[in-house]
Coordinates of C-alpha atoms and ligand atoms in Angstrom, one line a residue:
X1 CA -10.3 -146.3 25.5
X2 CA -10.4 -150.0 24.7
X3 CA -9.7 -149.1 21.1
X4 CA -6.7 -147.0 21.9
X5 CA -5.2 -149.8 24.0
X6 CA -5.7 -152.3 21.2
X7 CA -4.1 -149.9 18.8
X8 CA -1.1 -149.3 21.0
X9 CA -0.6 -153.0 21.5
X10 CA -0.9 -153.7 17.8
X11 CA 1.7 -151.0 16.9
X12 CA 4.0 -152.3 19.7
X13 CA 3.9 -155.8 18.3
X14 CA 4.4 -154.5 14.8
X15 CA 7.4 -152.5 15.8
X16 CA 8.9 -155.4 17.7
X17 CA 8.3 -158.1 15.1
X18 CA 8.8 -156.3 11.8
X19 CA 10.1 -152.8 12.1
X20 CA 13.0 -153.5 14.5
X21 CA 14.5 -156.4 12.6
X22 CA 14.2 -154.5 9.4
X23 CA 16.0 -151.5 10.9
X24 CA 18.8 -153.7 12.3
X25 CA 19.3 -155.3 8.8
X26 CA 19.3 -151.9 7.2
X27 CA 22.0 -150.8 9.7
X28 CA 24.2 -153.8 9.0
X29 CA 23.8 -153.2 5.3
X30 CA 24.7 -149.6 5.6
X31 CA 27.9 -150.5 7.5
X32 CA 29.0 -153.0 4.8
X33 CA 28.2 -150.5 2.1
X34 CA 30.3 -147.9 3.9
X35 CA 33.3 -150.3 4.2
X36 CA 33.1 -151.1 0.5
X37 CA 32.8 -147.5 -0.3
X38 CA 35.9 -146.7 1.7
X39 CA 37.9 -149.4 -0.1
X40 CA 36.8 -148.2 -3.5
X41 CA 37.7 -144.7 -2.6
X42 CA 41.2 -145.6 -1.5
X43 CA 41.7 -147.5 -4.7
X44 CA 40.3 -144.8 -6.8
X45 CA 42.5 -142.2 -5.0
X46 CA 45.7 -144.1 -5.8
X47 CA 44.6 -144.5 -9.4
X48 CA 43.9 -140.9 -9.6
X49 CA 47.3 -139.9 -8.2
X50 CA 49.0 -142.2 -10.7
X51 CA 46.9 -140.8 -13.6
X52 CA 47.5 -137.2 -12.5
X53 CA 51.3 -137.7 -12.4
X54 CA 51.2 -139.1 -15.9
X55 CA 49.0 -136.2 -17.1
X56 CA 51.3 -133.6 -15.5
X57 CA 54.4 -135.1 -17.1
X58 CA 52.7 -135.2 -20.5
X59 CA 51.4 -131.6 -20.1
X60 CA 54.9 -130.5 -19.3
X61 CA 56.3 -132.3 -22.3
X62 CA 53.8 -130.6 -24.6
X63 CA 54.3 -127.2 -23.0
X64 CA 58.1 -127.4 -23.5
X65 CA 57.6 -128.5 -27.1
X66 CA 55.3 -125.5 -27.9
X67 CA 57.7 -123.2 -26.0
X68 CA 60.6 -124.4 -28.2
X69 CA 58.7 -123.4 -31.3
X70 CA 57.7 -119.9 -30.3
X71 CA 60.6 -118.9 -28.1
X72 CA 63.5 -120.1 -30.3
X73 CA 62.0 -119.1 -33.6
X74 CA 61.4 -115.4 -33.0
X75 CA 63.0 -112.2 -31.8
X76 CA 62.6 -111.2 -28.2
X77 CA 60.8 -108.0 -29.0
X78 CA 57.3 -106.9 -30.2
X79 CA 55.6 -107.4 -32.5
X80 CA 55.8 -111.1 -31.8
X81 CA 55.1 -113.0 -35.0
X82 CA 54.1 -116.3 -33.4
X83 CA 51.1 -116.4 -31.1
X84 CA 50.2 -120.0 -30.5
X85 CA 47.2 -120.4 -28.1
X86 CA 49.4 -121.5 -25.2
X87 CA 50.8 -118.0 -25.0
X88 CA 48.9 -115.6 -22.8
X89 CA 51.7 -112.9 -22.7
X90 CA 55.3 -112.7 -23.7
X91 CA 57.8 -111.1 -21.5
X92 CA 61.5 -110.0 -21.8
X93 CA 63.9 -109.3 -19.0
X94 CA 67.2 -107.6 -19.4
X95 CA 69.8 -107.0 -16.7
X96 CA 67.3 -108.3 -14.2
X97 CA 64.6 -105.8 -15.1
X98 CA 61.4 -106.5 -16.9
X99 CA 61.6 -104.5 -20.2
X100 CA 58.5 -106.0 -21.8
X101 CA 55.8 -105.5 -20.8
X102 CA 57.3 -102.2 -19.6
X103 CA 55.6 -100.5 -16.7
X104 CA 57.1 -97.0 -17.2
X105 CA 57.1 -94.8 -20.3
X106 CA 60.8 -94.1 -21.4
X107 CA 61.9 -90.4 -21.4
X108 CA 61.5 -88.6 -24.8
X109 CA 64.6 -88.7 -27.0
X110 CA 65.7 -86.8 -30.0
X111 CA 66.1 -88.7 -33.3
X112 CA 69.8 -89.3 -34.2
X113 CA 71.3 -87.5 -37.2
X114 CA 68.4 -85.1 -38.0
X115 CA 68.7 -82.9 -35.0
X116 CA 69.4 -79.5 -36.6
X117 CA 67.2 -79.9 -39.7
X118 CA 64.4 -81.2 -37.5
X119 CA 64.7 -78.3 -35.1
X120 CA 64.6 -75.8 -37.9
X121 CA 61.5 -77.3 -39.4
X122 CA 59.8 -77.5 -36.0
X123 CA 60.6 -73.8 -35.4
X124 CA 58.9 -72.9 -38.7
X125 CA 55.9 -75.0 -37.8
X126 CA 55.3 -74.3 -34.2
X127 CA 57.0 -71.0 -33.3
X128 CA 56.4 -69.1 -36.5
X129 CA 53.3 -70.8 -37.7
X130 CA 54.6 -71.1 -41.2
X131 CA 53.0 -74.4 -41.9
X132 CA 53.6 -74.5 -45.7
X133 CA 57.4 -73.8 -45.2
X134 CA 57.6 -76.4 -42.5
X135 CA 55.9 -78.9 -44.7
X136 CA 58.5 -78.4 -47.4
X137 CA 61.3 -78.7 -44.8
X138 CA 59.9 -81.9 -43.4
X139 CA 59.3 -83.3 -46.9
X140 CA 62.9 -82.5 -47.8
X141 CA 64.1 -84.2 -44.6
X142 CA 62.0 -87.3 -45.4
X143 CA 63.4 -87.5 -49.0
X144 CA 67.0 -86.9 -48.0
X145 CA 67.4 -89.2 -45.0
X146 CA 68.3 -92.8 -45.1
X147 CA 67.6 -93.5 -41.5
X148 CA 64.3 -95.2 -40.9
X149 CA 63.5 -93.5 -37.6
X150 CA 64.2 -90.0 -39.2
X151 CA 62.1 -90.8 -42.2
X152 CA 59.3 -92.0 -40.0
X153 CA 59.5 -88.8 -37.8
X154 CA 59.6 -86.5 -40.8
X155 CA 56.6 -88.3 -42.4
X156 CA 54.5 -88.0 -39.3
X157 CA 55.2 -84.3 -39.3
X158 CA 54.3 -84.1 -43.0
X159 CA 51.0 -85.7 -42.3
X160 CA 50.4 -83.3 -39.4
X161 CA 51.1 -80.2 -41.5
X162 CA 48.9 -81.4 -44.3
X163 CA 46.2 -82.0 -41.7
X164 CA 46.6 -78.4 -40.6
X165 CA 46.5 -77.1 -44.2
X166 CA 43.2 -79.0 -44.6
X167 CA 44.7 -81.2 -47.2
X168 CA 42.8 -84.3 -46.0
X169 CA 43.6 -86.5 -48.9
X170 CA 47.4 -85.9 -48.8
X171 CA 47.3 -86.3 -45.0
X172 CA 45.5 -89.7 -45.2
X173 CA 48.0 -90.9 -47.8
X174 CA 50.9 -89.9 -45.5
X175 CA 49.3 -91.6 -42.5
X176 CA 48.8 -94.8 -44.5
X177 CA 52.4 -94.8 -45.7
X178 CA 53.5 -94.3 -42.1
X179 CA 51.4 -97.2 -40.9
X180 CA 52.5 -99.6 -43.5
X181 CA 56.2 -98.8 -43.8
X182 CA 57.1 -97.6 -40.3
X183 CA 54.3 -99.0 -38.2
X184 CA 56.5 -100.8 -35.7
X185 CA 58.7 -97.8 -35.0
X186 CA 58.1 -95.4 -32.1
X187 CA 58.2 -91.7 -32.1
X188 CA 60.3 -89.6 -29.6
X189 CA 57.5 -89.9 -27.1
X190 CA 57.6 -93.7 -27.5
X191 CA 54.3 -93.9 -29.3
X192 CA 54.1 -96.5 -32.1
X193 CA 53.6 -94.8 -35.5
X194 CA 51.0 -97.4 -36.6
X195 CA 48.9 -96.7 -33.5
X196 CA 49.0 -92.9 -34.1
X197 CA 48.2 -93.4 -37.8
X198 CA 45.3 -95.7 -37.1
X199 CA 43.8 -93.4 -34.6
X200 CA 44.2 -90.4 -37.1
X201 CA 42.7 -92.5 -39.9
X202 CA 40.0 -93.7 -37.5
X203 CA 40.9 -97.3 -38.4
X204 CA 39.8 -98.9 -35.1
X205 CA 38.9 -102.4 -36.2
X206 CA 41.1 -104.9 -34.4
X207 CA 42.9 -102.2 -32.5
X208 CA 41.7 -103.4 -29.1
X209 CA 43.1 -106.9 -29.9
X210 CA 46.4 -105.4 -31.0
X211 CA 46.6 -103.4 -27.8
X212 CA 45.9 -106.3 -25.5
X213 CA 47.9 -108.9 -27.4
X214 CA 51.4 -107.5 -27.1
X215 CA 51.5 -106.0 -30.7
X216 CA 53.4 -102.9 -29.4
X217 CA 55.8 -102.2 -26.6
X218 CA 53.5 -99.8 -24.6
X219 CA 53.9 -98.8 -21.0
X220 CA 51.2 -99.5 -18.5
X221 CA 50.2 -95.8 -18.6
X222 CA 50.0 -95.7 -22.4
X223 CA 48.1 -98.9 -22.4
X224 CA 45.4 -97.4 -20.1
X225 CA 45.4 -94.2 -22.2
X226 CA 44.8 -95.9 -25.5
X227 CA 42.2 -98.2 -24.1
X228 CA 40.5 -95.2 -22.7
X229 CA 40.4 -93.7 -26.2
X230 CA 38.6 -96.8 -27.4
X231 CA 36.3 -96.5 -24.4
X232 CA 37.5 -99.9 -23.1
X233 CA 38.7 -101.0 -19.7
X234 CA 42.0 -102.8 -19.2
X235 CA 41.1 -106.5 -19.0
X236 CA 41.8 -108.3 -15.7
X237 CA 45.0 -110.2 -15.5
X238 CA 46.6 -108.1 -18.3
X239 CA 50.3 -108.2 -19.1
X240 CA 51.2 -105.4 -16.7
X241 CA 49.9 -107.4 -13.8
X242 CA 52.2 -110.2 -15.1
X243 CA 55.1 -107.6 -15.3
X244 CA 54.6 -106.7 -11.7
X245 CA 54.5 -110.2 -10.5
X246 CA 57.6 -111.1 -12.6
X247 CA 59.5 -108.2 -11.0
X248 CA 58.5 -109.3 -7.5
X249 CA 58.8 -113.1 -7.7
X250 CA 60.5 -114.4 -10.8
X251 CA 64.1 -115.6 -10.3
X252 CA 65.3 -117.3 -13.5
X253 CA 67.9 -120.2 -13.3
X254 CA 71.5 -119.1 -13.6
X255 CA 73.3 -119.7 -15.8
X256 CA 70.9 -120.2 -18.7
X257 CA 72.2 -122.6 -21.3
X258 CA 71.8 -121.7 -24.9
X259 CA 68.9 -123.3 -26.8
X260 CA 67.3 -124.7 -23.7
X261 CA 63.7 -124.1 -22.4
X262 CA 63.0 -123.7 -18.7
X263 CA 59.8 -123.6 -16.8
X264 CA 58.8 -121.7 -13.7
X265 CA 55.6 -121.6 -11.6
X266 CA 54.3 -118.3 -10.1
X267 CA 51.3 -118.2 -7.8
X268 CA 49.0 -117.3 -10.7
X269 CA 51.1 -118.2 -13.7
X270 CA 53.1 -120.9 -15.3
X271 CA 56.1 -119.6 -17.3
X272 CA 58.3 -121.0 -20.1
X273 CA 61.5 -119.1 -20.9
X274 CA 64.9 -119.2 -22.5
X275 CA 68.1 -117.3 -22.1
X276 CA 69.6 -114.9 -24.7
X277 CA 72.4 -112.6 -25.5
X278 CA 73.9 -111.0 -22.3
X279 CA 71.6 -111.9 -19.5
X280 CA 68.4 -111.5 -21.5
X281 CA 65.5 -113.7 -20.6
X282 CA 62.7 -114.3 -23.1
X283 CA 59.6 -116.2 -22.1
X284 CA 55.8 -116.3 -21.9
X285 CA 53.0 -116.9 -19.4
X286 CA 50.8 -119.9 -20.2
X287 CA 47.1 -119.3 -21.1
X288 CA 45.6 -121.4 -18.3
X289 CA 42.1 -121.3 -19.8
X290 CA 43.3 -122.8 -23.0
X291 CA 45.4 -125.4 -21.1
X292 CA 42.4 -126.6 -19.1
X293 CA 39.9 -126.4 -21.9
X294 CA 41.9 -127.7 -24.8
X295 CA 45.3 -129.2 -24.0
X296 CA 44.3 -131.1 -20.9
X297 CA 41.3 -132.9 -22.5
X298 CA 43.5 -133.7 -25.5
X299 CA 46.3 -135.1 -23.2
X300 CA 43.8 -137.2 -21.2
X301 CA 42.4 -138.5 -24.4
X302 CA 45.8 -139.3 -25.7
X303 CA 46.6 -141.2 -22.5
X304 CA 43.2 -143.0 -22.7
X305 CA 42.0 -141.5 -19.4
X306 CA 38.3 -140.6 -18.7
X307 CA 37.6 -136.9 -19.1
X308 CA 35.7 -136.4 -15.8
X309 CA 36.2 -137.8 -12.4
X310 CA 33.6 -140.5 -12.2
X311 CA 31.1 -140.4 -9.4
X312 CA 31.1 -144.2 -9.6
X313 CA 32.2 -144.7 -6.0
X314 CA 29.2 -142.9 -4.6
X315 CA 26.7 -144.8 -6.7
X316 CA 26.4 -147.7 -4.2
X317 CA 25.6 -145.2 -1.5
X318 CA 22.8 -143.7 -3.6
X319 CA 21.4 -147.1 -4.3
X320 CA 21.6 -148.0 -0.7
X321 CA 20.0 -144.7 0.3
X322 CA 17.1 -145.4 -2.1
X323 CA 16.6 -148.9 -0.7
X324 CA 16.6 -147.5 2.8
X325 CA 14.0 -144.9 1.9
X326 CA 11.9 -147.5 0.3
X327 CA 12.1 -149.8 3.3
X328 CA 11.2 -147.0 5.6
X329 CA 8.3 -146.0 3.4
X330 CA 7.0 -149.6 3.5
X331 CA 7.3 -149.7 7.3
X332 CA 5.5 -146.4 7.6
X333 CA 2.8 -147.7 5.2
X334 CA 2.5 -150.7 7.4
X335 CA 1.9 -148.6 10.5
X336 CA -0.7 -146.5 8.6
X337 CA -2.6 -149.6 7.4
X338 CA -2.4 -151.0 10.9
X339 CA -3.9 -147.9 12.4
X340 CA -6.6 -147.8 9.8
X341 CA -7.5 -151.5 10.4
X342 CA -7.6 -151.2 14.1
X343 CA -9.7 -148.0 13.8
X344 CA -12.1 -149.8 11.5
X345 CA -12.3 -152.8 13.8
X346 CA -12.9 -150.5 16.8
X347 CA -15.7 -148.7 15.0
X348 CA -17.2 -152.0 13.9
X349 CA -17.3 -153.1 17.5
X350 CA -19.0 -149.9 18.5
X351 CA -21.6 -150.3 15.8
X352 CA -22.2 -153.9 16.7
X353 CA -22.8 -152.9 20.4
X354 CA -25.2 -150.2 19.2
X355 CA -27.0 -152.7 17.0
X356 CA -27.6 -155.0 19.8
X357 CA -29.1 -152.1 21.8
X358 CA -31.3 -151.0 18.9
X359 CA -32.5 -154.5 18.0
X360 CA -33.5 -155.2 21.6
X361 CA -35.4 -151.9 21.7
X362 CA -37.2 -152.7 18.4
X363 CA -38.2 -156.1 19.8
X364 CA -39.7 -154.6 22.9
X365 CA -42.3 -152.5 21.2
X366 CA -44.3 -155.2 19.4
X367 CA -44.0 -157.6 22.4
X368 CA -45.5 -154.9 24.7
X369 CA -48.4 -154.2 22.3
X370 CA -49.1 -157.9 21.8
X371 CA -49.1 -158.5 25.6
X372 CA -51.3 -155.4 26.2
X373 CA -54.0 -156.3 23.7
X374 CA -54.0 -160.0 24.6
X375 CA -54.5 -159.1 28.3
X376 CA -57.3 -156.6 27.4
X377 CA -59.1 -159.4 25.5
X378 CA -58.6 -161.8 28.3
X379 CA -60.0 -159.4 30.9
X380 CA -62.9 -157.6 29.3
X381 CA -65.6 -160.0 28.1
X382 CA -68.2 -157.7 26.5
X383 CA -66.3 -155.9 23.7
X384 CA -68.3 -155.3 20.6
X385 CA -67.4 -157.7 17.8
X386 CA -65.8 -154.9 15.7
X387 CA -63.5 -153.7 18.4
X388 CA -62.5 -157.2 19.3
X389 CA -61.5 -157.8 15.7
X390 CA -59.5 -154.6 15.7
X391 CA -57.5 -155.9 18.8
X392 CA -56.9 -159.2 17.0
X393 CA -55.7 -157.2 14.0
X394 CA -53.2 -155.3 16.1
X395 CA -51.9 -158.5 17.7
X396 CA -51.6 -160.1 14.2
X397 CA -49.8 -157.1 12.7
X398 CA -47.3 -156.8 15.6
X399 CA -46.6 -160.5 15.6
X400 CA -45.9 -160.2 11.9
X401 CA -43.5 -157.3 12.6
X402 CA -41.9 -159.2 15.4
X403 CA -41.4 -162.2 13.0
X404 CA -39.8 -160.0 10.4
X405 CA -37.5 -158.4 12.9
X406 CA -36.4 -161.7 14.3
X407 CA -35.9 -163.0 10.8
X408 CA -33.7 -160.0 9.9
X409 CA -31.5 -160.4 12.9
X410 CA -31.2 -164.1 12.4
X411 CA -30.2 -163.7 8.7
X412 CA -27.7 -161.0 9.6
X413 CA -26.1 -163.0 12.4
X414 CA -25.8 -166.0 10.1
X415 CA -24.1 -163.9 7.4
X416 CA -21.8 -162.5 10.1
X417 CA -20.8 -166.0 11.1
X418 CA -20.4 -167.0 7.5
X419 CA -23.1 -169.7 7.8
X420 CA -25.5 -168.4 5.3
X421 CA -26.5 -170.9 2.7
X422 CA -29.0 -170.0 0.0
X423 CA -30.8 -172.8 -1.6
X424 CA -31.4 -171.8 -5.2
X425 CA -34.2 -173.6 -6.9
X426 CA -36.0 -173.3 -10.2
X427 CA -39.3 -171.7 -9.7
X428 CA -41.8 -169.0 -10.5
X429 CA -40.2 -165.7 -9.3
X430 CA -43.2 -163.7 -10.3
X431 CA -45.5 -165.8 -8.1
X432 CA -43.2 -165.6 -5.0
X433 CA -42.8 -161.9 -5.3
X434 CA -46.6 -161.5 -6.0
X435 CA -47.5 -163.3 -2.9
X436 CA -45.1 -161.3 -0.7
X437 CA -46.4 -158.1 -2.0
X438 CA -50.0 -159.2 -1.6
X439 CA -49.5 -160.0 2.1
X440 CA -47.7 -156.8 2.7
X441 CA -50.3 -154.8 0.7
X442 CA -53.0 -155.5 3.3
X443 CA -50.7 -154.2 6.0
X444 CA -49.9 -151.1 4.0
X445 CA -53.5 -150.4 3.2
X446 CA -54.5 -150.7 6.9
X447 CA -51.8 -148.1 7.6
X448 CA -53.5 -145.8 5.1
X449 CA -51.2 -146.2 2.1
X450 CA -52.3 -146.1 -1.5
X451 CA -50.5 -149.1 -3.1
X452 CA -50.0 -149.2 -6.9
X453 CA -48.9 -152.6 -8.3
X454 CA -48.1 -153.8 -11.7
X455 CA -46.9 -157.4 -12.1
X456 CA -45.6 -158.9 -15.3
X457 CA -47.7 -161.8 -16.4
X458 CA -44.9 -164.1 -17.6
X459 CA -41.2 -164.2 -16.5
X460 CA -38.6 -166.7 -17.7
X461 CA -37.6 -169.4 -15.3
X462 CA -35.2 -168.4 -12.5
X463 CA -33.2 -170.2 -9.9
X464 CA -33.7 -168.5 -6.6
X465 CA -34.1 -168.9 -2.8
X466 CA -37.7 -168.0 -2.2
X467 CA -37.3 -167.2 1.5
X468 CA -34.4 -164.8 0.8
X469 CA -36.1 -163.1 -2.1
X470 CA -39.2 -162.4 -0.1
X471 CA -37.1 -161.1 2.7
X472 CA -35.4 -158.7 0.3
X473 CA -38.8 -157.5 -1.0
X474 CA -40.2 -157.0 2.5
X475 CA -37.1 -155.0 3.6
X476 CA -37.6 -152.6 0.7
X477 CA -41.3 -152.3 1.4
X478 CA -40.6 -151.8 5.0
X479 CA -38.2 -149.0 4.3
X480 CA -40.6 -147.4 1.8
X481 CA -43.1 -147.1 4.7
X482 CA -40.5 -146.0 7.3
X483 CA -39.1 -143.2 5.1
X484 CA -42.3 -142.0 3.5
X485 CA -42.7 -139.0 5.8
X486 CA -46.1 -137.4 5.2
X487 CA -46.6 -139.2 1.9
X488 CA -48.9 -142.3 1.8
X489 CA -47.9 -143.8 -1.6
X490 CA -46.0 -146.9 -2.6
X491 CA -45.7 -148.4 -6.0
X492 CA -44.4 -151.9 -6.7
X493 CA -43.7 -152.9 -10.3
X494 CA -42.3 -156.2 -11.6
X495 CA -41.4 -156.3 -15.3
X496 CA -39.4 -158.2 -17.7
X497 CA -36.3 -156.5 -19.2
X498 CA -34.8 -158.7 -21.9
X499 CA -33.9 -161.9 -20.1
X500 CA -33.8 -160.1 -16.7
X501 CA -36.5 -159.6 -14.2
X502 CA -36.7 -156.1 -12.6
X503 CA -38.6 -155.3 -9.4
X504 CA -39.1 -151.7 -8.5
X505 CA -40.2 -150.4 -5.1
X506 CA -41.0 -146.7 -5.2
X507 CA -42.0 -144.2 -2.6
X508 CA -42.6 -140.4 -2.5
X509 CA -40.9 -140.0 0.9
X510 CA -37.9 -138.2 2.3
X511 CA -35.4 -139.4 -0.4
X512 CA -31.6 -140.0 0.1
X513 CA -28.9 -137.4 -0.4
X514 CA -26.5 -138.1 -3.3
X515 CA -23.4 -138.7 -1.1
X516 CA -25.2 -141.4 0.9
X517 CA -26.6 -143.6 -1.9
X518 CA -23.6 -146.0 -1.9
X519 CA -23.1 -146.1 1.9
X520 CA -26.6 -147.1 2.8
X521 CA -25.8 -150.7 1.7
X522 CA -23.0 -151.0 4.2
X523 CA -23.7 -152.9 7.4
X524 CA -25.0 -150.6 10.3
X525 CA -25.0 -147.6 8.1
X526 CA -27.9 -145.2 8.6
X527 CA -28.2 -142.0 6.7
X528 CA -29.2 -138.9 8.6
X529 CA -32.4 -138.5 6.5
X530 CA -34.3 -141.1 8.6
X531 CA -34.8 -138.8 11.6
X532 CA -35.6 -140.7 14.7
X533 CA -37.2 -143.6 12.9
X534 CA -36.4 -147.0 14.5
X535 CA -33.9 -149.2 12.6
X536 CA -30.4 -150.5 12.9
X537 CA -28.9 -150.3 9.4
X538 CA -28.9 -154.0 8.3
X539 CA -32.0 -154.1 6.0
X540 CA -30.3 -152.9 2.8
X541 CA -27.1 -154.8 3.7
X542 CA -29.2 -158.0 3.7
X543 CA -30.8 -157.0 0.4
X544 CA -27.5 -156.5 -1.3
X545 CA -26.1 -159.8 0.2
X546 CA -29.2 -161.6 -1.1
X547 CA -29.0 -160.1 -4.6
X548 CA -25.3 -160.9 -4.9
X549 CA -26.0 -164.5 -4.0
X550 CA -28.4 -164.5 -7.0
X551 CA -25.7 -162.9 -9.2
X552 CA -28.0 -159.9 -9.4
X553 CA -27.8 -156.4 -8.0
X554 CA -29.7 -153.7 -6.2
X555 CA -29.8 -150.1 -7.5
X556 CA -31.3 -146.9 -6.1
X557 CA -32.5 -143.7 -7.6
X558 CA -33.5 -140.9 -5.3
X559 CA -34.1 -137.3 -4.9
X560 CA -34.2 -135.7 -1.5
X561 CA -37.7 -134.6 -0.6
X562 CA -39.2 -136.3 -3.6
X563 CA -38.8 -140.0 -2.9
X564 CA -36.7 -143.0 -3.8
X565 CA -36.9 -146.0 -6.1
X566 CA -35.1 -149.2 -5.3
X567 CA -34.6 -151.7 -8.0
X568 CA -33.8 -155.4 -7.7
X569 CA -32.3 -156.8 -10.9
X570 CA -32.3 -160.6 -11.4
X571 CA -30.2 -161.5 -14.4
X572 CA -31.1 -164.3 -16.7
X573 CA -28.0 -166.3 -15.8
X574 CA -29.2 -166.6 -12.2
Ligands
ADP1 P1 -32.6 -149.1 8.7 O1 -33.8 -148.8 7.9 O2 -32.8 -150.2 9.7 O3 -31.9 -147.9 9.2 P2 -31.5 -150.0 6.2 O4 -30.3 -150.8 5.9 O5 -32.8 -150.7 5.8 O6 -31.5 -149.8 7.8 O7 -31.4 -148.6 5.6 C1 -30.2 -147.9 5.7 C2 -30.5 -146.4 5.6 O8 -30.9 -146.1 4.2 C3 -31.6 -146.0 6.4 O9 -31.2 -145.6 7.7 C4 -32.2 -144.8 5.7 O10 -31.4 -143.6 6.0 C5 -31.8 -145.1 4.2 N1 -33.0 -145.6 3.5 C6 -33.3 -146.9 3.2 N2 -34.4 -146.9 2.5 C7 -34.9 -145.7 2.2 C8 -36.0 -145.1 1.6 N3 -36.9 -145.8 0.9 N4 -36.1 -143.7 1.5 C9 -35.2 -142.9 2.2 N5 -34.1 -143.5 2.8 C10 -33.9 -144.8 2.9

């Protein structure tokens, strides 16, 4: 509960002293950025309007220029020779009615000047089935006539008769002549001869383009029919849609001055047009795709304007957003670190309290034993000599343990207060370790342990604190005993390794799980392998502290259930 209160207070102070001012600054910054942003936008807006006006004027000028070329330099009827990319579809209006693109198919008409001869030939061909005679009659008509429409009509019938007489070669020749010489004329049913010829000859390449690009004056119905024969669909926004829109909405200026180009804007189309004989109007709808993709960029380039609207004005906002996010992230990180620190501190306090409890408990046991045996000796006078010595032994052993315990606690509290001072002096490390092990060996053997020692004869000179080193050794031996389980074996080896001295304390006890081997050196840490064994988690912490003070290190190798080996390494530089 106390921990939670501390945490709340710490977060509160943090929010008050750091987070709140930071957020206020962020807010003020945001406002200023927004003001700037607005000013920039207004400026950019007026620039854009100016630029757009310039662009529009230039586009108009270029449009008119192109319209002059293609509207004044060619006849107002298909096929249109000039098809610059600005033209999507041409249109022609006469007497107020759209005549190109025409929506309705004109009624069939008879060719002038050949009426009787043509009727006779047709009677032979169709009524009487005399194809050969008919062919001769058509041929004669073709040769005799000087009128192009009559010649074309006669030639188309010649081709048809040859087709029916299975004279494929002659028929193909006739169709080809028809296409080349009379291609832009129309038969009495208003079908272009070239189109009929190409379909007969099966010359379909480029036919779709010719159909969709105003090559012939077809009606909407014919257009659909021929596209159907090519298995194609009428493209969206085709010229007949334009024709309908023209009929509904287009009102040209009146009167139209000769040689002048006018422009007009429909909901979906921009038009350029001119006047002509009578009240003819000849014009085209602009290809908007080409205008946007080619002409507009060229015009902008010509005017030295950037191609795209620059997202410049929003950059400040992005940068500011980034900074805000970063500040918020740092504030959040601060809170997280705070929570972690307070949690650690709280845990440390709990461990410290536990430590005091455990240490007091540990002290009580030897004191009780010492008092018990001392009183027994004082009361009873006639104990046999051997038993008496046993009692003295227990008193001595427990005092020793008490001494060690007090020593541990004192060292630890000195470290905690930062008052530890090691006095490193040149000396015989082997001798000091040997003595400590020797004293402890007696205690171990009394407790039934087999102790194996091997001590190096000579070691180089080291600078060390003899009290601290023997405490480290005792702590390791103490642990070896405590965590031996059923085993009664301890080995102590001191050897020379190059310039370093290495002390190993090995047991065949419970061992340490892999995940715990680093943690056991932290203060108050106790691995779960120890069971209910007395202890308070400062022994190895002291060992590591001592070794670090000697510029050395402590290592552990262990296998759960097989034992552990702790190693103190004193480097030559110490
Ligand atoms: P304490 O022994 O008082 O608990 P230490 O700091 O000496 O504290 O040891 C920390 C923990 O390391 C012990 O609780 C125990 O789990 C483990 N440990 C230390 N030495 C050994 C050993 N020789 N064998 C197995 N575990 C050990």
